[in-house]
XYZ file of N, CA and C in Angstrom:
714
model
N 88.668 127.318 116.470
C 88.133 127.528 118.261
C 87.942 126.076 118.497
N 87.080 124.940 118.172
C 87.138 124.459 117.924
C 87.701 122.854 117.952
N 88.892 123.486 116.968
C 90.572 122.257 116.425
C 91.495 122.960 117.861
N 91.143 124.422 118.431
C 91.881 124.565 119.604
C 91.844 123.633 120.750
N 90.087 123.289 120.740
C 90.181 122.818 122.622
C 90.185 121.413 122.005
N 90.455 120.978 120.956
C 90.532 119.747 120.433
C 92.180 119.388 120.836
N 93.003 119.891 120.070
C 94.436 119.681 121.341
C 94.468 119.831 122.103
N 93.679 120.074 123.187
C 94.464 120.819 124.153
C 93.578 119.789 124.806
N 92.347 119.046 125.008
C 92.068 117.741 125.097
C 92.693 116.483 125.005
N 93.590 116.481 124.333
C 94.393 115.783 123.067
C 95.407 115.270 124.317
N 96.103 116.861 124.291
C 97.012 117.201 125.088
C 97.219 116.680 126.456
N 96.245 117.270 127.141
C 95.505 116.929 128.079
C 95.583 115.360 128.720
N 95.429 114.089 127.696
C 94.872 113.038 127.455
C 94.153 112.486 128.812
N 93.999 111.357 129.079
C 93.106 111.181 130.411
C 94.535 110.072 131.274
N 94.443 110.905 132.397
C 95.636 111.089 132.748
C 97.025 110.321 132.571
N 97.617 111.451 131.787
C 98.409 111.543 131.261
C 99.673 110.384 132.472
N 101.513 110.276 131.954
C 101.878 109.896 133.268
C 102.979 110.954 133.051
N 103.784 110.696 134.184
C 104.527 112.051 134.771
C 106.085 111.604 133.979
N 106.527 110.551 133.389
C 107.953 109.869 132.410
C 106.880 109.672 131.631
N 108.106 110.087 130.383
C 107.436 109.203 129.114
C 108.933 108.442 129.440
N 109.268 106.708 128.742
C 109.968 105.791 128.474
C 110.651 105.826 126.715
N 111.567 106.557 126.931
C 112.328 106.300 125.606
C 113.152 105.087 124.886
N 112.974 104.161 124.383
C 113.629 103.423 124.258
C 113.826 103.229 122.459
N 116.104 103.321 123.010
C 116.689 103.424 121.341
C 117.723 102.916 121.805
N 118.177 103.260 120.873
C 120.384 103.405 121.272
C 121.429 103.569 121.342
N 121.944 103.320 121.878
C 123.433 104.634 121.580
C 124.233 104.474 120.409
N 124.231 104.157 119.168
C 125.261 103.876 119.406
C 125.029 103.984 117.133
N 123.818 105.022 117.058
C 123.862 105.663 115.231
C 123.661 106.534 115.510
N 125.667 107.924 115.574
C 125.891 108.617 115.144
C 124.736 109.343 114.098
N 124.882 110.128 113.527
C 124.594 111.109 114.020
C 122.825 111.564 114.927
N 121.973 111.016 115.143
C 121.167 110.562 114.870
C 120.514 110.469 116.836
N 121.600 109.472 117.450
C 121.613 109.222 118.187
C 122.499 108.739 119.200
N 123.329 108.966 120.512
C 124.475 108.115 120.183
C 125.317 108.746 121.886
N 126.183 107.704 122.570
C 126.174 108.553 124.196
C 127.972 109.220 124.111
N 128.507 110.520 124.560
C 129.468 110.745 125.196
C 130.047 110.118 125.197
N 131.642 110.487 125.755
C 132.617 109.936 126.679
C 132.106 109.488 128.529
N 130.937 110.025 128.206
C 130.828 110.196 130.376
C 129.138 109.357 129.270
N 128.379 108.768 128.946
C 127.691 108.258 128.869
C 126.730 108.819 128.746
N 125.982 109.540 128.436
C 124.596 111.011 128.077
C 124.702 110.773 126.414
N 123.211 110.520 126.295
C 123.109 110.461 125.313
C 122.877 112.112 124.349
N 123.387 111.866 122.881
C 122.921 113.427 122.379
C 122.395 112.829 121.042
N 122.326 113.784 120.390
C 122.370 113.135 118.508
C 120.741 114.073 118.587
N 120.534 113.950 117.263
C 118.960 114.496 116.275
C 117.838 114.443 116.662
N 118.333 112.325 117.321
C 116.948 111.730 117.906
C 116.738 112.448 119.415
N 117.691 112.718 120.528
C 117.595 112.617 121.450
C 117.662 113.994 121.183
N 117.785 115.190 121.114
C 117.286 116.257 120.509
C 115.425 116.522 120.241
N 115.259 115.548 119.355
C 113.640 115.338 118.860
C 112.582 115.106 120.678
N 113.305 113.747 120.818
C 112.393 112.931 121.883
C 112.331 113.869 122.613
N 113.575 114.332 123.725
C 113.632 116.678 125.243
C 112.349 117.375 124.584
N 111.976 117.052 123.289
C 111.569 118.439 123.158
C 110.274 117.877 123.389
N 109.904 116.772 121.899
C 108.424 116.017 122.391
C 108.067 116.163 123.944
N 109.309 115.942 124.541
C 108.640 116.060 126.444
C 108.316 116.511 126.820
N 109.169 117.692 127.011
C 109.374 119.260 127.626
C 107.207 119.581 126.621
N 107.357 119.680 125.389
C 106.122 119.803 125.090
C 104.636 119.315 125.622
N 105.366 118.162 125.957
C 103.995 116.783 126.353
C 103.678 117.301 127.714
N 105.119 118.003 128.514
C 104.802 118.270 130.590
C 104.899 117.517 130.702
N 106.340 116.576 130.134
C 107.038 114.742 131.173
C 107.683 114.991 130.948
N 108.471 114.340 131.909
C 110.328 113.588 131.763
C 110.467 112.706 131.424
N 111.505 112.793 130.502
C 112.228 111.677 129.318
C 112.861 110.824 130.471
N 112.592 110.134 129.878
C 113.240 108.352 130.585
C 113.219 107.626 129.468
N 114.813 108.178 129.419
C 115.322 107.780 127.306
C 115.524 105.951 128.122
N 116.371 104.763 128.101
C 115.833 103.428 128.023
C 116.811 102.781 126.650
N 118.164 102.274 126.963
C 119.187 102.202 125.414
C 119.504 100.580 125.573
N 118.998 100.228 124.044
C 119.297 98.625 124.625
C 119.252 98.530 123.257
N 120.124 97.435 122.890
C 120.545 96.585 121.411
C 119.390 96.945 120.401
N 119.207 97.591 119.558
C 118.649 97.501 117.758
C 118.154 96.292 117.332
N 118.308 95.290 117.660
C 117.518 93.647 116.620
C 116.789 93.380 117.951
N 116.851 93.926 118.846
C 115.420 93.213 119.990
C 114.467 94.835 120.917
N 115.032 95.944 119.672
C 114.183 97.219 120.379
C 112.397 97.607 120.065
N 112.270 96.446 118.899
C 110.550 96.445 119.271
C 109.749 95.521 119.770
N 110.968 94.380 120.189
C 109.990 93.022 121.852
C 110.220 94.272 122.869
N 111.818 94.798 122.781
C 111.437 95.287 124.302
C 109.905 96.341 124.524
N 109.741 97.292 123.452
C 107.832 98.067 123.217
C 107.272 97.485 123.900
N 107.025 96.263 122.886
C 105.972 95.336 122.625
C 105.402 94.446 124.377
N 106.627 94.422 125.140
C 106.207 94.240 126.244
C 106.863 94.724 127.103
N 106.184 95.920 126.929
C 106.161 96.963 127.692
C 107.294 97.986 128.985
N 108.941 98.312 127.945
C 109.748 98.469 128.619
C 109.590 99.186 128.533
N 109.047 99.687 127.158
C 109.126 101.307 127.733
C 108.104 101.779 126.539
N 107.869 103.535 126.406
C 106.690 103.911 125.805
C 106.435 103.676 123.850
N 107.641 103.941 123.335
C 107.815 104.281 122.440
C 108.989 104.757 121.607
N 109.429 104.921 120.370
C 111.182 104.329 120.890
C 111.643 104.927 119.400
N 112.234 105.646 119.575
C 112.899 107.433 118.637
C 114.240 106.385 118.670
N 114.592 106.992 116.947
C 116.577 106.365 117.238
C 116.444 106.406 115.599
N 115.772 107.096 114.832
C 116.502 107.244 113.101
C 114.903 105.572 113.086
N 114.602 105.270 112.363
C 113.565 104.393 112.994
C 112.982 104.619 111.902
N 113.372 103.875 110.360
C 112.283 103.519 109.374
C 111.266 102.902 108.802
N 110.173 103.612 108.988
C 108.725 103.204 108.829
C 108.024 102.447 107.808
N 108.856 100.990 108.014
C 108.805 99.703 107.184
C 107.433 99.325 107.063
N 106.960 98.129 106.388
C 105.851 97.636 106.006
C 106.347 96.430 107.090
N 107.271 95.956 107.660
C 107.220 94.376 108.184
C 107.400 94.897 109.199
N 108.277 95.975 109.335
C 108.045 96.604 110.925
C 106.053 97.621 111.370
N 105.726 98.130 110.850
C 104.041 98.203 110.453
C 103.273 97.244 110.883
N 103.767 95.677 110.712
C 102.942 94.911 111.362
C 102.858 94.072 113.087
N 104.298 95.081 113.237
C 104.266 94.654 114.613
C 104.121 96.180 115.918
N 104.584 97.358 115.547
C 103.814 98.751 115.169
C 103.441 99.046 114.544
N 103.093 100.510 115.408
C 102.371 101.538 114.630
C 102.979 102.588 114.443
N 102.651 103.377 113.268
C 104.206 104.870 113.563
C 104.254 106.092 113.521
N 104.239 107.439 113.767
C 103.700 108.292 113.999
C 103.456 108.559 112.095
N 104.002 109.902 112.421
C 103.720 110.207 111.017
C 104.785 110.331 111.020
N 105.947 110.666 108.992
C 107.253 110.871 109.254
C 107.586 111.881 109.471
N 109.068 112.234 110.081
C 109.618 113.464 110.854
C 110.527 113.902 109.668
N 111.373 112.925 109.295
C 112.874 113.382 108.389
C 112.213 111.816 107.204
N 112.936 113.007 105.771
C 112.313 112.211 105.165
C 113.461 110.231 105.255
N 113.975 110.272 103.993
C 114.092 109.531 103.742
C 115.494 108.797 103.784
N 116.534 109.608 103.920
C 117.965 109.939 105.089
C 118.548 107.979 104.809
N 117.143 106.910 105.565
C 118.165 106.333 106.370
C 118.061 104.795 104.981
N 117.691 105.660 103.689
C 117.229 104.461 102.342
C 118.854 105.200 101.595
N 120.185 105.677 102.070
C 120.791 106.761 101.590
C 122.643 104.882 101.918
N 122.915 103.551 101.666
C 123.191 103.260 102.164
C 124.734 103.988 101.544
N 126.031 103.428 103.241
C 127.364 103.401 101.830
C 128.474 101.872 102.698
N 128.990 101.621 102.313
C 129.946 99.817 101.934
C 131.143 100.159 102.225
N 132.086 100.170 103.443
C 132.930 100.497 103.911
C 133.904 99.453 103.585
N 135.231 99.959 103.286
C 136.446 98.288 103.165
C 137.066 98.854 103.264
N 138.558 97.949 103.464
C 140.095 98.351 103.184
C 140.261 99.499 102.073
N 139.872 99.306 101.318
C 140.069 99.282 100.047
C 138.808 100.129 98.368
N 138.889 100.516 98.073
C 138.450 102.063 97.184
C 138.057 100.402 95.746
N 137.821 98.979 95.662
C 138.480 98.373 94.709
C 137.570 97.387 94.857
N 136.353 97.137 95.819
C 135.949 96.088 96.399
C 134.116 95.770 95.469
N 134.561 95.292 95.852
C 132.901 94.535 95.078
C 131.989 94.726 95.817
N 130.634 94.436 96.525
C 130.290 93.855 97.615
C 129.571 92.892 97.618
N 129.093 92.788 95.843
C 128.780 91.030 95.103
C 130.034 90.023 96.288
N 131.141 89.744 95.461
C 132.422 88.859 96.060
C 132.827 88.937 97.339
N 131.799 89.823 98.354
C 132.738 89.563 99.525
C 131.884 89.394 100.541
N 131.888 88.627 101.968
C 131.263 89.120 102.901
C 130.946 90.278 103.493
N 129.099 90.392 103.317
C 129.527 92.262 103.709
C 128.561 91.782 105.578
N 129.351 92.327 106.783
C 128.648 92.692 107.850
C 128.335 93.895 108.115
N 126.998 93.742 109.252
C 125.548 94.522 108.622
C 124.726 94.307 110.281
N 123.886 95.449 110.790
C 123.968 95.421 111.929
C 122.101 94.695 111.594
N 122.416 93.975 112.566
C 121.192 93.098 112.698
C 119.810 93.970 112.550
N 118.333 93.980 112.310
C 117.030 95.114 112.149
C 116.726 95.536 111.455
N 118.159 96.337 111.161
C 118.116 97.555 110.693
C 117.425 96.772 108.635
N 117.155 97.982 108.186
C 116.590 98.076 107.237
C 117.915 97.607 105.858
N 118.889 97.862 106.056
C 120.215 97.571 105.067
C 120.643 95.628 104.720
N 120.509 95.631 106.597
C 120.303 94.038 106.450
C 119.044 93.174 106.425
N 117.689 93.743 106.437
C 116.911 93.849 104.915
C 116.821 93.562 104.151
N 117.881 94.443 103.648
C 117.528 94.756 101.979
C 118.215 93.270 101.516
N 119.700 93.301 102.189
C 120.772 93.516 101.953
C 120.589 91.453 101.669
N 119.923 90.644 102.927
C 119.976 89.643 102.661
C 118.640 88.926 101.806
N 117.829 90.510 101.482
C 116.955 89.502 100.953
C 117.471 89.943 99.362
N 118.381 90.012 98.933
C 119.166 89.912 97.328
C 119.592 89.574 97.386
N 119.913 88.798 98.328
C 121.227 87.673 98.426
C 122.701 87.608 98.594
N 122.878 88.490 99.063
C 124.658 89.085 99.687
C 124.301 88.000 100.526
N 126.132 87.801 100.960
C 126.854 87.300 101.549
C 126.460 88.107 103.257
N 126.017 87.523 103.940
C 125.894 88.525 105.056
C 126.426 87.908 106.177
N 126.907 88.493 106.927
C 127.111 88.757 108.978
C 126.058 89.562 109.504
N 125.029 89.574 110.596
C 125.172 90.111 111.232
C 125.305 90.515 112.811
N 125.425 91.838 112.969
C 126.405 92.147 114.016
C 125.639 93.037 114.747
N 125.640 93.359 116.183
C 124.576 94.074 117.579
C 124.739 95.482 117.070
N 125.523 95.610 116.269
C 126.086 96.882 116.580
C 125.750 97.315 114.987
N 126.565 99.655 113.922
C 126.995 99.090 113.790
C 128.333 99.808 113.407
N 128.684 99.919 114.966
C 130.227 99.729 114.518
C 130.685 98.309 114.811
N 130.185 97.343 115.563
C 130.573 96.593 115.652
C 131.179 95.612 113.383
N 129.998 97.059 112.710
C 130.996 96.051 111.591
C 131.482 96.875 111.386
N 132.181 98.318 111.205
C 133.355 97.998 110.707
C 134.173 97.473 111.427
N 134.037 97.183 112.857
C 135.397 95.881 113.444
C 135.166 95.210 112.856
N 133.842 94.468 112.309
C 134.694 92.696 111.897
C 135.579 93.531 110.162
N 135.405 94.562 109.485
C 136.354 94.911 108.244
C 137.969 95.268 109.029
N 137.715 95.858 109.920
C 139.021 96.167 110.880
C 139.625 94.695 110.779
N 138.927 93.073 111.340
C 139.939 92.203 111.977
C 139.661 91.175 110.623
N 139.065 91.481 109.290
C 138.763 90.492 108.721
C 138.318 89.318 108.564
N 137.258 89.835 109.493
C 135.818 89.180 109.730
C 135.043 89.331 108.157
N 134.926 90.383 108.266
C 134.359 91.081 106.439
C 134.982 91.935 105.732
N 134.859 91.634 104.304
C 135.304 92.613 103.480
C 134.475 93.790 103.781
N 133.826 93.835 103.691
C 132.978 95.459 103.667
C 131.467 95.732 104.875
N 131.777 96.399 105.508
C 130.350 96.954 106.457
C 128.757 98.127 105.524
N 128.115 98.204 106.126
C 126.914 98.413 105.395
C 126.121 98.713 106.332
N 125.596 100.346 105.430
C 124.655 100.700 106.867
C 124.466 102.232 106.384
N 123.471 103.238 107.858
C 123.220 104.309 106.851
C 124.639 105.195 105.904
N 124.449 105.810 104.354
C 125.515 106.281 104.296
C 125.765 108.108 105.736
N 125.013 108.328 106.140
C 125.020 109.240 107.526
C 125.892 109.278 108.366
N 125.837 107.451 108.566
C 126.284 106.992 110.264
C 127.998 107.232 108.965
N 127.755 106.133 108.308
C 129.326 105.456 107.849
C 130.226 106.660 107.769
N 129.842 107.715 106.565
C 131.420 108.790 106.603
C 131.052 109.169 108.048
N 129.891 109.643 108.606
C 130.866 110.301 110.014
C 131.388 109.095 111.224
N 131.791 107.558 111.004
C 132.141 106.986 111.875
C 133.814 107.166 110.802
N 133.631 106.620 109.642
C 135.245 106.849 109.122
C 135.779 108.201 109.031
N 135.593 109.498 108.680
C 135.725 110.166 109.508
C 136.144 110.940 111.100
N 136.123 110.182 112.101
C 136.210 110.394 112.991
C 136.922 109.014 114.175
N 136.522 107.564 113.210
C 137.258 106.762 114.403
C 137.584 105.609 113.748
N 137.334 105.916 112.033
C 137.251 104.261 111.128
C 139.074 104.863 111.004
N 139.289 105.990 110.245
C 140.243 106.677 109.370
C 140.726 105.285 108.637
N 141.413 104.094 108.908
C 141.786 102.913 108.049
C 141.333 103.180 107.482
N 139.978 102.747 107.110
C 138.292 102.344 106.580
C 137.802 103.859 105.636
N 137.059 103.309 104.373
C 136.917 104.435 103.430
C 135.870 103.374 102.877
N 134.975 105.142 102.064
C 133.189 104.700 101.819
C 133.122 104.002 100.158
N 133.893 103.351 100.092
C 134.022 102.174 98.923
C 132.669 102.276 97.891
N 131.603 102.427 97.616
C 130.200 102.519 97.082
C 129.738 102.796 97.602
N 128.422 103.883 96.922
C 127.285 104.175 97.647
C 125.721 103.896 96.589
N 124.278 102.929 97.321
C 123.936 102.891 96.803
C 122.503 103.380 97.203
N 121.242 103.768 96.769
C 119.863 103.871 97.355
C 119.075 102.906 97.708
N 118.490 102.072 98.289
C 117.923 101.221 99.496
C 116.549 101.745 99.446
N 115.623 100.804 98.479
C 114.405 100.940 99.678
C 114.431 101.520 101.115
N 113.366 102.744 101.513
C 113.149 103.375 102.535
C 112.519 103.312 102.586
N 111.637 104.244 104.066
C 110.452 104.795 104.531
C 111.294 105.897 105.404
N 110.282 107.208 105.535
C 110.015 108.162 106.472
C 110.607 107.702 107.803
N 111.441 108.201 108.624
C 112.057 108.380 109.751
C 110.603 108.860 110.907
N 110.565 107.721 111.297
C 108.885 107.708 112.169
C 109.475 107.225 113.565
N 108.184 107.378 114.563
C 108.475 107.453 115.995
C 107.149 105.274 115.746
N 107.860 104.412 116.938
C 107.046 103.498 117.146
C 106.590 103.353 118.392
N 104.706 102.810 118.176
C 104.088 102.272 119.526
C 103.934 101.841 119.497
N 103.639 101.146 120.876
C 102.115 100.074 120.363
C 101.562 100.142 119.754
N 101.020 98.849 119.298
C 99.542 98.428 118.773
C 98.317 99.840 119.245
N 98.122 98.644 120.758
C 96.756 99.745 121.272
C 96.800 100.632 122.587
N 98.135 101.361 121.459
C 98.859 103.100 122.556
C 97.894 104.077 121.481
N 96.991 103.657 120.619
C 96.039 105.515 119.938
C 96.387 106.691 121.015
N 96.267 106.728 122.199
C 96.381 108.330 122.361
C 98.091 108.854 122.630
N 98.793 107.745 123.170
C 100.227 108.878 122.874
C 100.735 108.633 121.538
N 100.811 107.587 120.638
C 100.281 107.981 119.592
C 100.358 109.596 118.601
N 98.804 109.643 118.607
C 97.718 110.943 118.975
C 98.788 112.261 119.037
N 98.599 112.172 120.404
C 99.138 113.063 121.452
C 100.524 113.754 120.210
N 101.141 112.509 120.415
C 102.345 113.008 119.773
C 102.595 113.105 118.531
N 101.879 113.298 117.035
C 101.722 112.761 115.635
C 100.881 115.024 116.284
N 100.487 115.359 116.276
C 99.829 116.606 116.902
C 101.397 117.426 117.508
N 101.986 117.047 118.175
C 103.684 117.538 118.529
C 103.912 117.684 117.523
N 104.145 116.504 116.756
C 105.232 116.459 115.278
C 104.503 117.748 114.474
N 103.385 117.702 114.796
C 102.559 118.721 113.051
C 103.605 120.083 113.743
N 103.054 119.984 115.127
C 103.925 121.395 115.258
C 105.118 121.860 115.436
N 106.049 120.838 115.430
C 107.249 121.038 115.162
C 108.313 121.274 114.415
N 107.000 120.873 112.745
C 108.160 120.259 111.161
C 107.083 122.103 111.009
N 105.725 121.935 111.387
C 104.775 124.066 110.769
C 105.951 125.066 111.260
N 106.354 125.084 112.770
C 106.901 126.143 113.396
C 108.604 126.198 112.582
N 109.238 124.858 112.127
C 110.421 124.488 111.933
C 111.518 124.144 113.152
N 110.947 124.413 114.505
C 111.647 123.687 115.369
C 112.119 121.739 114.928
N 111.504 120.913 113.685
C 112.015 120.004 113.144
C 113.602 120.390 111.995
N 113.519 121.741 111.097
C 114.186 121.217 110.732
C 116.129 122.576 111.315
N 115.310 123.658 112.542
C 116.450 123.920 113.335
C 117.481 122.639 113.955
N 116.345 122.136 114.300
C 117.430 120.663 115.350
C 118.231 119.840 113.557
N 117.925 120.106 113.333
C 118.542 118.758 111.664
C 119.717 119.977 111.463
N 119.479 121.274 111.474
C 120.404 121.792 110.728
C 121.353 121.900 111.974
N 121.754 121.528 113.554
C 122.462 121.429 113.658
C 123.448 119.728 113.602
N 122.769 118.505 112.844
C 123.111 117.535 113.335
C 123.248 116.944 111.651
N 122.581 117.056 110.743
C 122.430 116.627 109.819
C 123.304 118.381 108.508
N 124.490 119.265 109.440
C 124.905 119.936 108.658
C 125.093 120.142 107.424
N 125.358 119.079 107.157
C 125.478 119.534 104.655
C 124.134 119.069 104.447
N 123.348 118.387 104.815
C 121.853 118.006 104.655
C 120.708 119.415 104.861
N 120.280 119.407 106.400
C 119.789 120.092 106.431
C 118.216 120.121 106.665
N 118.449 118.868 105.247
C 116.514 118.681 105.471
C 115.594 117.791 106.317
N 114.185 118.567 106.093
C 112.821 117.188 106.844
C 112.311 117.069 105.319
């Protein structure tokens, strides 16, 4: 009874806003992406919409480039970030994270190129700025060119500006199968990664606690597994 009352009071919160602004990018399929009409869709879109529904607020999705997404949160352009973000230690120095709601799938990296005999150590690698892949490749001494989006990394390979593109295995597999069929996954690797989580401003403890309780409920009642099964049918694991 006491726990239920505490939950109700926390969800009610102090003067909760009617709209929750969610920062994301629109180019990280199948986590979040835009259809031909510009409407957002994907795993994290469904996650965010469900969180808003359980908080009884409207979702206002704000799209931005990934490389500046944390700066946008800290400057109050939105209230939280949902977009396949790994809760890495460098990011945790700037923002607070919810509990993890998806495992470390983001740590599975794919290198994509024109041929299957390319060694990542021998070529320039295009990678999206601000990602764990960019951080890891730079720290380990690869020849890296930073681009604004995952799609730009693949276009760099097509144009010859890079020998390989690197990014999430889930994302790269999808893009090669659907839009970049002239490219192929050359090799894969396991990068250091952390669970996917939601980012908040460090001073927004109330909202973070509210969302953590919502995530606990979504994990326990199977909602997150159900959403994952739609967007990650080959995995379905949370």
